[in-house]
Coordinates of C-alpha atoms and ligand atoms in Angstrom, one line a residue:
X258 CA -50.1 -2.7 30.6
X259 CA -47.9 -2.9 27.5
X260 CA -49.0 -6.0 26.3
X261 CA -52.4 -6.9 27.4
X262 CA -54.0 -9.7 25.9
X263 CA -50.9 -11.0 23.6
X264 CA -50.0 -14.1 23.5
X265 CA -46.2 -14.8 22.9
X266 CA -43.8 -18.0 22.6
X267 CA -40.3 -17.1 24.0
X268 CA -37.9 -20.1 23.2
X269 CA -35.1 -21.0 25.6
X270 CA -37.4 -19.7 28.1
X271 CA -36.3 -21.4 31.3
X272 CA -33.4 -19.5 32.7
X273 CA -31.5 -16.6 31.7
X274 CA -32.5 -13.8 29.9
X275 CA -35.2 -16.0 27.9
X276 CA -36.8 -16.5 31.5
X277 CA -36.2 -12.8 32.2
X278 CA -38.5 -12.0 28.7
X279 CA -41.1 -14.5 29.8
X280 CA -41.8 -12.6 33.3
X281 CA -41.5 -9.3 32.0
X282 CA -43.8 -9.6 29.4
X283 CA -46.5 -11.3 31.8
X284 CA -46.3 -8.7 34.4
X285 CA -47.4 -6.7 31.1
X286 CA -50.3 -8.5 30.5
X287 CA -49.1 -11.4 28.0
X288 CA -49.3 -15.2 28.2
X289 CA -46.2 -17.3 27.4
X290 CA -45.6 -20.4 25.8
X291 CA -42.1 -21.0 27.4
X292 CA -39.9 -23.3 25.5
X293 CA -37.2 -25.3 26.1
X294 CA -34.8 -27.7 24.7
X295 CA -35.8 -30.0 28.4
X296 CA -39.3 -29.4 29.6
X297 CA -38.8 -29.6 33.5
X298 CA -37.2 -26.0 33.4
X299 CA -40.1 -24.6 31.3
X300 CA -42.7 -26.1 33.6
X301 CA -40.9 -24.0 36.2
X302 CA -41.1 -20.9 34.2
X303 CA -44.5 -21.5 33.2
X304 CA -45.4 -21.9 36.9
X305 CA -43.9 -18.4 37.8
X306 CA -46.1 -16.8 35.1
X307 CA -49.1 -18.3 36.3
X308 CA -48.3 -16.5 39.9
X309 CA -48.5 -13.8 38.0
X310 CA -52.2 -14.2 36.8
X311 CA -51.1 -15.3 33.1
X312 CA -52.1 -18.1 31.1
X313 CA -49.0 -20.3 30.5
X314 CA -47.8 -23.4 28.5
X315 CA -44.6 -25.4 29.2
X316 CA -42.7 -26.7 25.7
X317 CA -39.9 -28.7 25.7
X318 CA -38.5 -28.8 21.8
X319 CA -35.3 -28.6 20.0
X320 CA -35.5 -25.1 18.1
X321 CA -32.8 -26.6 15.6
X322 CA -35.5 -29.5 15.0
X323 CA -38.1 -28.5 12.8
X324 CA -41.2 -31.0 13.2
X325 CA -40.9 -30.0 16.8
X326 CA -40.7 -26.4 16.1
X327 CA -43.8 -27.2 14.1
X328 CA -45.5 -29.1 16.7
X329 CA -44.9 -26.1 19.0
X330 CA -46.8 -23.5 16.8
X331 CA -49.6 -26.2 16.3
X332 CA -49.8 -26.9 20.5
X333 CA -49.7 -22.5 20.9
X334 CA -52.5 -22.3 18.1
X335 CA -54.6 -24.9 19.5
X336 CA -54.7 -23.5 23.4
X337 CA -54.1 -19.5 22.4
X338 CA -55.9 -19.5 19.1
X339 CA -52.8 -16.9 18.0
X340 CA -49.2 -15.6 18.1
X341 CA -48.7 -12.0 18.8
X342 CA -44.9 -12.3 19.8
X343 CA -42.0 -14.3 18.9
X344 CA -38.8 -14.5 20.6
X345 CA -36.1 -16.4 19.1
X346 CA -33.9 -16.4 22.2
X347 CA -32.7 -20.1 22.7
X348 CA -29.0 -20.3 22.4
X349 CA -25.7 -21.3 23.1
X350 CA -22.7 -23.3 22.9
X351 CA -23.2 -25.8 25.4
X352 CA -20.6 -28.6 24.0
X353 CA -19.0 -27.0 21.8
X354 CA -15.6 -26.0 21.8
X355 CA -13.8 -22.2 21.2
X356 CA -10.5 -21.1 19.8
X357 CA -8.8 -21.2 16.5
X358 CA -10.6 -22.1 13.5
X359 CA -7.8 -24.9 12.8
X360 CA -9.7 -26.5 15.9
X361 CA -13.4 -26.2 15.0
X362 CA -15.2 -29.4 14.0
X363 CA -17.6 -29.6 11.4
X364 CA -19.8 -31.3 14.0
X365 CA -19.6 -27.9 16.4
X366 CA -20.3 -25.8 13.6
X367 CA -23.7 -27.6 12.5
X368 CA -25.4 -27.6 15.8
X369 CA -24.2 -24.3 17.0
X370 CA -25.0 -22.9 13.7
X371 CA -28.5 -25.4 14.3
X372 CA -29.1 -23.8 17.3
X373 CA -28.7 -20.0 17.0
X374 CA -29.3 -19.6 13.4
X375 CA -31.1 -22.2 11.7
X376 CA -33.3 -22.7 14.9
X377 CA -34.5 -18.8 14.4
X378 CA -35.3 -19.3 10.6
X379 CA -37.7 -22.8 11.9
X380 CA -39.6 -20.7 14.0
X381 CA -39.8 -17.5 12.4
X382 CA -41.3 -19.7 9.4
X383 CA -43.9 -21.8 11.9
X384 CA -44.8 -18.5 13.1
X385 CA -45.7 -16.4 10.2
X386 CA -48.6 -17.4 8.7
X387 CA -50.5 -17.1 11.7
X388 CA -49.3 -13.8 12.0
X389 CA -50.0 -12.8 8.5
X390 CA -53.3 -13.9 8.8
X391 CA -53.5 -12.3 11.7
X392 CA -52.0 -8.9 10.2
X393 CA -50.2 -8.5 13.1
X394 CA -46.5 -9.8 14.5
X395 CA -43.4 -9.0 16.4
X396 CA -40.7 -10.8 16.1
X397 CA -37.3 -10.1 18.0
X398 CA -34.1 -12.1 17.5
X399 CA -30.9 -12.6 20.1
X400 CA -28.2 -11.8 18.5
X401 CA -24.8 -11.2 20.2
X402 CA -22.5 -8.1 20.1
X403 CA -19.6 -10.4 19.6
X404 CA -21.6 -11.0 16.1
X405 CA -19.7 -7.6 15.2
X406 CA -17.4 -6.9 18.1
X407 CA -15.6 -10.8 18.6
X408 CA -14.4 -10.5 22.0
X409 CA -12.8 -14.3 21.4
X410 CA -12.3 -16.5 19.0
X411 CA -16.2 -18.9 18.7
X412 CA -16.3 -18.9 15.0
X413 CA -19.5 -20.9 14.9
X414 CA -21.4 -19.1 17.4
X415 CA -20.5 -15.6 16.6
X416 CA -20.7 -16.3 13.1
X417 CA -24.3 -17.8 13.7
X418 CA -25.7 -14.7 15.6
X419 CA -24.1 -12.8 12.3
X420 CA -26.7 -14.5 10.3
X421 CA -29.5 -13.6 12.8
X422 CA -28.8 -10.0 11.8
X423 CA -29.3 -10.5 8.1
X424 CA -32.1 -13.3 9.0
X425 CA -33.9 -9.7 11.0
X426 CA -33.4 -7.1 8.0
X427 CA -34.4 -9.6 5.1
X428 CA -37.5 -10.8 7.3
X429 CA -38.1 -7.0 8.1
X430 CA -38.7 -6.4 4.4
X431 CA -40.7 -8.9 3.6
X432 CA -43.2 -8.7 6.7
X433 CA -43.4 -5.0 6.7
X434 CA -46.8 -4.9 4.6
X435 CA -48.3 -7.2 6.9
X436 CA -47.5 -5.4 10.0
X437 CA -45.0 -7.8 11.3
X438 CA -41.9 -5.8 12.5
X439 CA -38.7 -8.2 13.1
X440 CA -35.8 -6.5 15.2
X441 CA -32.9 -8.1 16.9
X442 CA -31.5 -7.4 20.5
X443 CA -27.3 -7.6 20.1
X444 CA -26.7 -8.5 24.0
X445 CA -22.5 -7.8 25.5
X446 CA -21.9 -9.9 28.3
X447 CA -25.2 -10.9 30.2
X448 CA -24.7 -12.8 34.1
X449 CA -26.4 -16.3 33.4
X450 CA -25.7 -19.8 32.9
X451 CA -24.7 -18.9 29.1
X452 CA -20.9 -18.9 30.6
X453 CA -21.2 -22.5 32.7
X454 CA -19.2 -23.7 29.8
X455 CA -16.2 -21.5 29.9
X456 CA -16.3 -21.7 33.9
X457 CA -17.0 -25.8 34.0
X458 CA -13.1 -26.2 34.7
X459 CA -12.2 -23.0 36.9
X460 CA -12.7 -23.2 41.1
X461 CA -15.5 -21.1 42.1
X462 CA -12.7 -18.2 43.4
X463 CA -11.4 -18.1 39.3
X464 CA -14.9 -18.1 38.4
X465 CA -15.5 -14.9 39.5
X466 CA -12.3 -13.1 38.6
X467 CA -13.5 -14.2 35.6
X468 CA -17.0 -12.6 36.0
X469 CA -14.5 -9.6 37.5
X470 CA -12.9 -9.5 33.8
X471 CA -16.0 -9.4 31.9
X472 CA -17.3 -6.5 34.1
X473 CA -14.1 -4.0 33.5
X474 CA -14.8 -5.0 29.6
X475 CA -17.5 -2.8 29.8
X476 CA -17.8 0.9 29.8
X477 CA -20.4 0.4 32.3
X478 CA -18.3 -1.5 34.8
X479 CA -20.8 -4.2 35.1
X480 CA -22.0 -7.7 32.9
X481 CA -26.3 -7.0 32.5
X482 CA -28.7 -8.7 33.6
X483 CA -31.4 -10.7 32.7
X484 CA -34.2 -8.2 32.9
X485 CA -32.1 -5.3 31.2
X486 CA -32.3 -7.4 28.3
X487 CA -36.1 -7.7 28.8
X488 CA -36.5 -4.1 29.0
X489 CA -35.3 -4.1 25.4
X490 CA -37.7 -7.1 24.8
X491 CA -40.6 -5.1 26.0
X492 CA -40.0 -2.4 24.3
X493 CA -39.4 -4.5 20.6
X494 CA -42.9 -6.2 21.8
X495 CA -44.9 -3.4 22.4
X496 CA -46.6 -0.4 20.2
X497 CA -43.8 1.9 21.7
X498 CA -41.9 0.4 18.8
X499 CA -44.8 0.3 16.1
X500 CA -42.6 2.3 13.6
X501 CA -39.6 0.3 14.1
X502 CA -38.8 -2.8 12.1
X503 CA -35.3 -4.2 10.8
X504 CA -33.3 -2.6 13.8
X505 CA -30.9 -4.3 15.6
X506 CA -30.5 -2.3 19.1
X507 CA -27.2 -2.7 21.1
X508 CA -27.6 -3.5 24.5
X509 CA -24.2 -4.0 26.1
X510 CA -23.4 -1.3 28.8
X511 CA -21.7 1.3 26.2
X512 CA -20.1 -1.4 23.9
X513 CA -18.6 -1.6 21.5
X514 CA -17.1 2.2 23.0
X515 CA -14.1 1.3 25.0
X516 CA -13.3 1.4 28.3
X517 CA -12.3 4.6 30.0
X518 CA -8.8 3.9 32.2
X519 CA -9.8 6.4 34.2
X520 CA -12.7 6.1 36.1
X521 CA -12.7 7.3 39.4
X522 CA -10.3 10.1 38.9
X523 CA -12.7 12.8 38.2
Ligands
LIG35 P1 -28.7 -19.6 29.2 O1 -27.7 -20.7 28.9 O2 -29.0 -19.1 30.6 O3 -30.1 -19.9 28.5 C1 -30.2 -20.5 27.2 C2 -31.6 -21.1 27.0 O4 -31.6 -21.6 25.7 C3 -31.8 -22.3 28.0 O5 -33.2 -22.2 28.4 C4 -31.7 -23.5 27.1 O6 -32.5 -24.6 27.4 C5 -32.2 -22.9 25.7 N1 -31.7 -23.7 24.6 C6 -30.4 -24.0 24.2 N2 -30.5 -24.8 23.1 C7 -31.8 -25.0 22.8 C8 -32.4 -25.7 21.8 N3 -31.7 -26.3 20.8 N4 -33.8 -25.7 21.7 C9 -34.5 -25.0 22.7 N5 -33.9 -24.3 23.7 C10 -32.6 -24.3 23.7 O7 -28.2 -18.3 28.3 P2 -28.7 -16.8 28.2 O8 -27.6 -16.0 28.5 O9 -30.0 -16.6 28.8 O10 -28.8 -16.7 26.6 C11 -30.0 -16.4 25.9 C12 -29.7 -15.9 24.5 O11 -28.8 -14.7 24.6 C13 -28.9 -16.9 23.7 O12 -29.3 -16.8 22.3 C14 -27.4 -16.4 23.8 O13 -26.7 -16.8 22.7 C15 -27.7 -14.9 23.8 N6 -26.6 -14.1 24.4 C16 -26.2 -14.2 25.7 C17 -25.2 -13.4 26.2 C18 -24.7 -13.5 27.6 O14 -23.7 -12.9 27.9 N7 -25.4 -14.3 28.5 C19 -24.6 -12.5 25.3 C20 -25.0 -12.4 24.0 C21 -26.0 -13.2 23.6

């Protein structure tokens, strides 16, 4: 097993590909702390990781919030007596709204700026010292390819998962001595309820002509999945990546390449 005996917090870990992480990583060995911004879908989480013959602890907290952030790392310490593994994956734009930048309210650009960037930086700083003391961390950040590659207009969000990138190389330089690597996973499109927002006013049938769209976007044909994300979770978790710290690994099907228009001609 990859990681046996870690323990790990994975934030926004009740659906998705934060749900995917939590699974993965406990069929590997590790017990989760899974948060989440409402408690009722961690409990589930947590409850699938215990079928799994892993210790688990349900968390709900705001990630953009930092005395619960805090009180999160104090509740981990106090039942797991460490953190091994962070994973700042809680994110979003669940009420905000897209589109021109004439149209983007301060208000938006706080909490989704709160959520994905700010909420990173509160637990990365909770975390630490128990990892320092521990000599011993990995940290991995969701990002978002559309940090680099926009594929639409989200100013706030995409700018946001831009900061994550620089949050992941400064933090990689300054934990390298103490044998805390920090990475970052830049996800393309991923089929979860991330997109309930953009499909909350389309009829089921547009709904997945628009999940059709997303999937000829890729070179790959296909959105990911939940666990292919995992995969690169595990491996940013694990001491197949002991050497690598300060990376930020594309995982979107062959983007940012293009397209080709001519598959299936041979
Ligand atoms: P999802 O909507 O299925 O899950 C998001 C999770 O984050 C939920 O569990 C939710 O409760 C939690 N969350 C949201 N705000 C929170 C807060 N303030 N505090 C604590 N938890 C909070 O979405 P997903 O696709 O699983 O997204 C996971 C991560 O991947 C996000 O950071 C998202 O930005 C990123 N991402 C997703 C895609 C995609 O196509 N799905 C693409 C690029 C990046």
């Amino acid at each position: 097993m990859l990681l046996a005996n870690r323990v790990a917090i994975v934030t926004g870990g009740a659906k998705g590909i934060g749900r995917g992480i939590a699974l993965k990583f406990a069929e590997e060995g590790c017990d989760i702390v899974v948060n989440a911004l409402h408690i009722e879908g961690a409990r589930k989480v947590a409850d699938e990781v215990r079928a799994l013959g892993r210790e688990s602890l349900a968390i709900g907290a705001d990630v953009s919030n930092s005395a619960e952030v805090n009180d999160m790392v104090d509740q981990t310490i106090k039942k797991f007596g460490k953190i091994d593994i962070l994973v700042n994956n809680a994110g979003g734009i669940t009420g905000a709204k897209e589109g021109a930048i004439e149209d983007t309210t301060e208000e938006d650009w706080d909490r989704i700026v709160g959520i994905n960037l700010k909420g990173q930086f509160l637990c990365c700083r909770a975390v630490v010292p128990h990892m320092r003391k521990n000599k011993y961390g990995k940290i991995i950040n969701v990002s978002s390819m559309g940090a680099i590659h926009p594929p639409a207009p989200i100013v706030h969000y995409h700018s946001a998962k831009g900061g994550v990138l620089s949050l992941t190389s400064n933090l990689a330089f300054e934990l390298a001595p103490f044998n805390i690597t920090v990475n970052a996973i830049l996800p393309g499109p991923v089929r979860s309820e991330f997109f309930n927002e953009m499909l909350k006013d389309m009829s089921e049938k547009e709904g997945e002509a628009f999940f059709t769209m997303l999937d000829k976007r890729v070179p790959m044909q296909r959105m990911g999945m939940p666990e292919e994300i995992a995969g690169v979770a595990l491996f940013l978790a694990s001491e197949l990546s002991s050497y690598v710290t300060g990376e930020s690994i594309n995982a979107g099907g062959g983007l940012p390449l293009t397209p080709r228009d001519d598959v299936g001609t041979g």
